[in-house]
Amino acid sequence: MFDLTINGQSRRVDVEPDTPLLWVLRDTLGMTGTKYGCGIAQCGACTVLMDGQATRSCQVTVDSVGAAKVETIEAVEADPVGRKVVAAWIAAQVPQCGYCQSGQVMAATALLRETPKPSDDDIATAMTNLCRCGTYNAIAAAVRHAAA
């Protein structure tokens, strides 16, 4: 049994210690906003925040989470920065297929919490998630809009 703090709530899960956090969120807890993409921490579709840091949940085992506070896309709008990011995403009409967008929003939220007025270099450095549709310019514009 593992006790996790997810979106401010204590959750107890009975899974194998090496189960990736992604599958705990999706399969055990039914929180399907965090997506599976590549399974090797390259694409970022599975990005969640652990203690405020953008983290690829496909490569984090549940036994390594410990006391870290996990935030998912399901609760991003409860946070003032997350709410601004979502509003900017909508205003800029960022998503095309939308599959990667929950991870993109989480990465942008982490960036703006740490660096409220990021430079273009800061955005390029932080926003490393992949987007099959190539909406990188719209993503960067939305991050700049949320920072304004």
PDB file of C-alpha atoms in Angstrom:
ATOM      1  CA  MET A   1       0.000   0.000   0.000  1.00  0.00           C
ATOM      2  CA  PHE A   2       1.187   3.482  -0.845  1.00  0.00           C
ATOM      3  CA  ASP A   3      -0.134   6.764   0.505  1.00  0.00           C
ATOM      4  CA  LEU A   4       0.049   9.515  -2.093  1.00  0.00           C
ATOM      5  CA  THR A   5      -0.954  13.165  -2.062  1.00  0.00           C
ATOM      6  CA  ILE A   6      -2.604  13.911  -5.389  1.00  0.00           C
ATOM      7  CA  ASN A   7      -4.253  17.230  -6.123  1.00  0.00           C
ATOM      8  CA  GLY A   8      -4.273  18.009  -2.414  1.00  0.00           C
ATOM      9  CA  GLN A   9      -6.018  14.788  -1.425  1.00  0.00           C
ATOM     10  CA  SER A  10      -4.572  11.785   0.327  1.00  0.00           C
ATOM     11  CA  ARG A  11      -5.000   8.652  -1.770  1.00  0.00           C
ATOM     12  CA  ARG A  12      -4.098   5.095  -0.775  1.00  0.00           C
ATOM     13  CA  VAL A  13      -3.270   2.671  -3.573  1.00  0.00           C
ATOM     14  CA  ASP A  14      -2.492  -1.022  -3.535  1.00  0.00           C
ATOM     15  CA  VAL A  15      -0.116  -1.560  -6.453  1.00  0.00           C
ATOM     16  CA  GLU A  16       3.293  -3.107  -7.061  1.00  0.00           C
ATOM     17  CA  PRO A  17       6.179  -0.815  -5.974  1.00  0.00           C
ATOM     18  CA  ASP A  18       7.565  -0.540  -9.516  1.00  0.00           C
ATOM     19  CA  THR A  19       4.241   0.560 -11.053  1.00  0.00           C
ATOM     20  CA  PRO A  20       4.740   3.825 -12.940  1.00  0.00           C
ATOM     21  CA  LEU A  21       2.892   6.781 -11.446  1.00  0.00           C
ATOM     22  CA  LEU A  22       1.217   7.280 -14.836  1.00  0.00           C
ATOM     23  CA  TRP A  23      -0.584   3.939 -14.542  1.00  0.00           C
ATOM     24  CA  VAL A  24      -1.502   4.550 -10.915  1.00  0.00           C
ATOM     25  CA  LEU A  25      -3.143   7.810 -11.967  1.00  0.00           C
ATOM     26  CA  ARG A  26      -4.889   6.434 -15.043  1.00  0.00           C
ATOM     27  CA  ASP A  27      -5.725   2.826 -14.204  1.00  0.00           C
ATOM     28  CA  THR A  28      -5.939   2.712 -10.427  1.00  0.00           C
ATOM     29  CA  LEU A  29      -7.385   6.161  -9.724  1.00  0.00           C
ATOM     30  CA  GLY A  30      -9.238   6.787 -13.014  1.00  0.00           C
ATOM     31  CA  MET A  31      -7.563  10.144 -13.625  1.00  0.00           C
ATOM     32  CA  THR A  32      -7.213   9.925 -17.392  1.00  0.00           C
ATOM     33  CA  GLY A  33      -6.188  13.516 -18.115  1.00  0.00           C
ATOM     34  CA  THR A  34      -2.533  12.522 -17.889  1.00  0.00           C
ATOM     35  CA  LYS A  35      -1.747  10.752 -21.163  1.00  0.00           C
ATOM     36  CA  TYR A  36       0.506   7.898 -22.199  1.00  0.00           C
ATOM     37  CA  GLY A  37       2.695   8.873 -25.106  1.00  0.00           C
ATOM     38  CA  CYS A  38       6.012   7.104 -25.496  1.00  0.00           C
ATOM     39  CA  GLY A  39       6.704   5.397 -22.172  1.00  0.00           C
ATOM     40  CA  ILE A  40      10.357   6.517 -22.155  1.00  0.00           C
ATOM     41  CA  ALA A  41      10.008  10.083 -20.781  1.00  0.00           C
ATOM     42  CA  GLN A  42      10.702  11.722 -24.130  1.00  0.00           C
ATOM     43  CA  CYS A  43       7.371  13.115 -25.324  1.00  0.00           C
ATOM     44  CA  GLY A  44       5.976  14.680 -22.144  1.00  0.00           C
ATOM     45  CA  ALA A  45       2.326  13.681 -22.638  1.00  0.00           C
ATOM     46  CA  CYS A  46       2.476  12.190 -19.127  1.00  0.00           C
ATOM     47  CA  THR A  47       3.784  15.349 -17.438  1.00  0.00           C
ATOM     48  CA  VAL A  48       2.538  16.006 -13.920  1.00  0.00           C
ATOM     49  CA  LEU A  49       3.933  18.265 -11.232  1.00  0.00           C
ATOM     50  CA  MET A  50       5.758  16.703  -8.300  1.00  0.00           C
ATOM     51  CA  ASP A  51       6.420  19.281  -5.610  1.00  0.00           C
ATOM     52  CA  GLY A  52       5.926  21.873  -8.338  1.00  0.00           C
ATOM     53  CA  GLN A  53       8.434  20.414 -10.792  1.00  0.00           C
ATOM     54  CA  ALA A  54       7.334  19.174 -14.230  1.00  0.00           C
ATOM     55  CA  THR A  55       7.891  15.406 -14.107  1.00  0.00           C
ATOM     56  CA  ARG A  56       7.364  12.662 -16.671  1.00  0.00           C
ATOM     57  CA  SER A  57       5.124  10.262 -14.750  1.00  0.00           C
ATOM     58  CA  CYS A  58       5.760   7.285 -17.041  1.00  0.00           C
ATOM     59  CA  GLN A  59       9.227   6.891 -15.530  1.00  0.00           C
ATOM     60  CA  VAL A  60       8.429   7.606 -11.876  1.00  0.00           C
ATOM     61  CA  THR A  61       7.677   4.465  -9.892  1.00  0.00           C
ATOM     62  CA  VAL A  62       5.030   4.734  -7.211  1.00  0.00           C
ATOM     63  CA  ASP A  63       7.499   3.689  -4.523  1.00  0.00           C
ATOM     64  CA  SER A  64       9.715   6.676  -5.369  1.00  0.00           C
ATOM     65  CA  VAL A  65       6.950   9.274  -4.968  1.00  0.00           C
ATOM     66  CA  GLY A  66       7.208   9.265  -1.172  1.00  0.00           C
ATOM     67  CA  ALA A  67       5.815  12.425   0.402  1.00  0.00           C
ATOM     68  CA  ALA A  68       5.922  14.455  -2.824  1.00  0.00           C
ATOM     69  CA  LYS A  69       2.788  16.369  -3.690  1.00  0.00           C
ATOM     70  CA  VAL A  70       1.534  15.335  -7.127  1.00  0.00           C
ATOM     71  CA  GLU A  71      -0.591  17.691  -9.239  1.00  0.00           C
ATOM     72  CA  THR A  72      -2.382  16.585 -12.391  1.00  0.00           C
ATOM     73  CA  ILE A  73      -4.263  18.336 -15.156  1.00  0.00           C
ATOM     74  CA  GLU A  74      -7.528  17.549 -13.356  1.00  0.00           C
ATOM     75  CA  ALA A  75      -6.681  20.179 -10.722  1.00  0.00           C
ATOM     76  CA  VAL A  76      -4.626  22.687 -12.708  1.00  0.00           C
ATOM     77  CA  GLU A  77      -7.369  25.316 -12.770  1.00  0.00           C
ATOM     78  CA  ALA A  78      -7.570  25.285  -8.959  1.00  0.00           C
ATOM     79  CA  ASP A  79      -4.187  27.039  -9.054  1.00  0.00           C
ATOM     80  CA  PRO A  80      -4.122  30.738 -10.104  1.00  0.00           C
ATOM     81  CA  VAL A  81      -1.155  30.191 -12.431  1.00  0.00           C
ATOM     82  CA  GLY A  82      -2.692  27.050 -13.905  1.00  0.00           C
ATOM     83  CA  ARG A  83      -5.957  28.917 -14.478  1.00  0.00           C
ATOM     84  CA  LYS A  84      -4.071  31.655 -16.379  1.00  0.00           C
ATOM     85  CA  VAL A  85      -2.288  29.021 -18.483  1.00  0.00           C
ATOM     86  CA  VAL A  86      -5.555  27.297 -19.419  1.00  0.00           C
ATOM     87  CA  ALA A  87      -7.149  30.654 -20.305  1.00  0.00           C
ATOM     88  CA  ALA A  88      -4.143  31.533 -22.483  1.00  0.00           C
ATOM     89  CA  TRP A  89      -4.309  28.118 -24.191  1.00  0.00           C
ATOM     90  CA  ILE A  90      -7.957  28.750 -25.037  1.00  0.00           C
ATOM     91  CA  ALA A  91      -7.356  32.344 -26.170  1.00  0.00           C
ATOM     92  CA  ALA A  92      -4.490  31.272 -28.437  1.00  0.00           C
ATOM     93  CA  GLN A  93      -6.432  28.222 -29.691  1.00  0.00           C
ATOM     94  CA  VAL A  94      -3.331  26.117 -29.116  1.00  0.00           C
ATOM     95  CA  PRO A  95      -4.629  22.544 -29.441  1.00  0.00           C
ATOM     96  CA  GLN A  96      -5.092  20.821 -32.737  1.00  0.00           C
ATOM     97  CA  CYS A  97      -5.465  17.137 -31.897  1.00  0.00           C
ATOM     98  CA  GLY A  98      -4.990  18.010 -28.214  1.00  0.00           C
ATOM     99  CA  TYR A  99      -3.345  14.761 -27.136  1.00  0.00           C
ATOM    100  CA  CYS A 100      -0.171  16.330 -25.755  1.00  0.00           C
ATOM    101  CA  GLN A 101      -1.842  19.406 -24.342  1.00  0.00           C
ATOM    102  CA  SER A 102      -2.368  18.275 -20.750  1.00  0.00           C
ATOM    103  CA  GLY A 103       1.380  17.697 -20.467  1.00  0.00           C
ATOM    104  CA  GLN A 104       2.103  21.006 -22.199  1.00  0.00           C
ATOM    105  CA  VAL A 105      -0.182  22.880 -19.795  1.00  0.00           C
ATOM    106  CA  MET A 106       1.466  21.238 -16.788  1.00  0.00           C
ATOM    107  CA  ALA A 107       4.953  22.109 -18.080  1.00  0.00           C
ATOM    108  CA  ALA A 108       3.891  25.712 -18.718  1.00  0.00           C
ATOM    109  CA  THR A 109       2.361  25.968 -15.251  1.00  0.00           C
ATOM    110  CA  ALA A 110       5.597  24.756 -13.652  1.00  0.00           C
ATOM    111  CA  LEU A 111       7.597  27.250 -15.725  1.00  0.00           C
ATOM    112  CA  LEU A 112       5.405  30.228 -14.847  1.00  0.00           C
ATOM    113  CA  ARG A 113       5.340  29.392 -11.155  1.00  0.00           C
ATOM    114  CA  GLU A 114       9.125  29.413 -11.099  1.00  0.00           C
ATOM    115  CA  THR A 115       9.692  32.180 -13.674  1.00  0.00           C
ATOM    116  CA  PRO A 116       6.627  34.460 -13.864  1.00  0.00           C
ATOM    117  CA  LYS A 117       8.097  36.553 -16.707  1.00  0.00           C
ATOM    118  CA  PRO A 118      10.061  34.058 -18.819  1.00  0.00           C
ATOM    119  CA  SER A 119      12.235  35.044 -21.740  1.00  0.00           C
ATOM    120  CA  ASP A 120      11.905  33.242 -25.050  1.00  0.00           C
ATOM    121  CA  ASP A 121      14.987  31.219 -24.062  1.00  0.00           C
ATOM    122  CA  ASP A 122      13.332  30.273 -20.748  1.00  0.00           C
ATOM    123  CA  ILE A 123      10.256  29.085 -22.648  1.00  0.00           C
ATOM    124  CA  ALA A 124      12.319  27.079 -25.129  1.00  0.00           C
ATOM    125  CA  THR A 125      14.307  25.476 -22.310  1.00  0.00           C
ATOM    126  CA  ALA A 126      11.259  24.547 -20.213  1.00  0.00           C
ATOM    127  CA  MET A 127       8.802  23.536 -22.935  1.00  0.00           C
ATOM    128  CA  THR A 128      10.449  20.347 -24.159  1.00  0.00           C
ATOM    129  CA  ASN A 129       7.291  18.289 -24.594  1.00  0.00           C
ATOM    130  CA  LEU A 130       6.688  16.997 -28.101  1.00  0.00           C
ATOM    131  CA  CYS A 131       3.661  17.923 -30.213  1.00  0.00           C
ATOM    132  CA  ARG A 132       2.849  15.847 -33.291  1.00  0.00           C
ATOM    133  CA  CYS A 133       0.796  18.695 -34.707  1.00  0.00           C
ATOM    134  CA  GLY A 134       3.702  21.138 -34.445  1.00  0.00           C
ATOM    135  CA  THR A 135       1.881  23.809 -32.439  1.00  0.00           C
ATOM    136  CA  TYR A 136       5.124  25.017 -30.863  1.00  0.00           C
ATOM    137  CA  ASN A 137       4.663  28.642 -31.950  1.00  0.00           C
ATOM    138  CA  ALA A 138       1.144  28.711 -30.512  1.00  0.00           C
ATOM    139  CA  ILE A 139       2.378  27.056 -27.303  1.00  0.00           C
ATOM    140  CA  ALA A 140       5.113  29.686 -26.875  1.00  0.00           C
ATOM    141  CA  ALA A 141       2.621  32.471 -27.634  1.00  0.00           C
ATOM    142  CA  ALA A 142       0.218  31.088 -25.017  1.00  0.00           C
ATOM    143  CA  VAL A 143       2.994  30.933 -22.412  1.00  0.00           C
ATOM    144  CA  ARG A 144       3.901  34.562 -23.168  1.00  0.00           C
ATOM    145  CA  HIS A 145       0.200  35.508 -22.950  1.00  0.00           C
ATOM    146  CA  ALA A 146      -0.193  33.748 -19.574  1.00  0.00           C
ATOM    147  CA  ALA A 147       2.890  35.569 -18.303  1.00  0.00           C
ATOM    148  CA  ALA A 148       1.550  38.995 -19.291  1.00  0.00           C
TER     149      ALA A 148
END
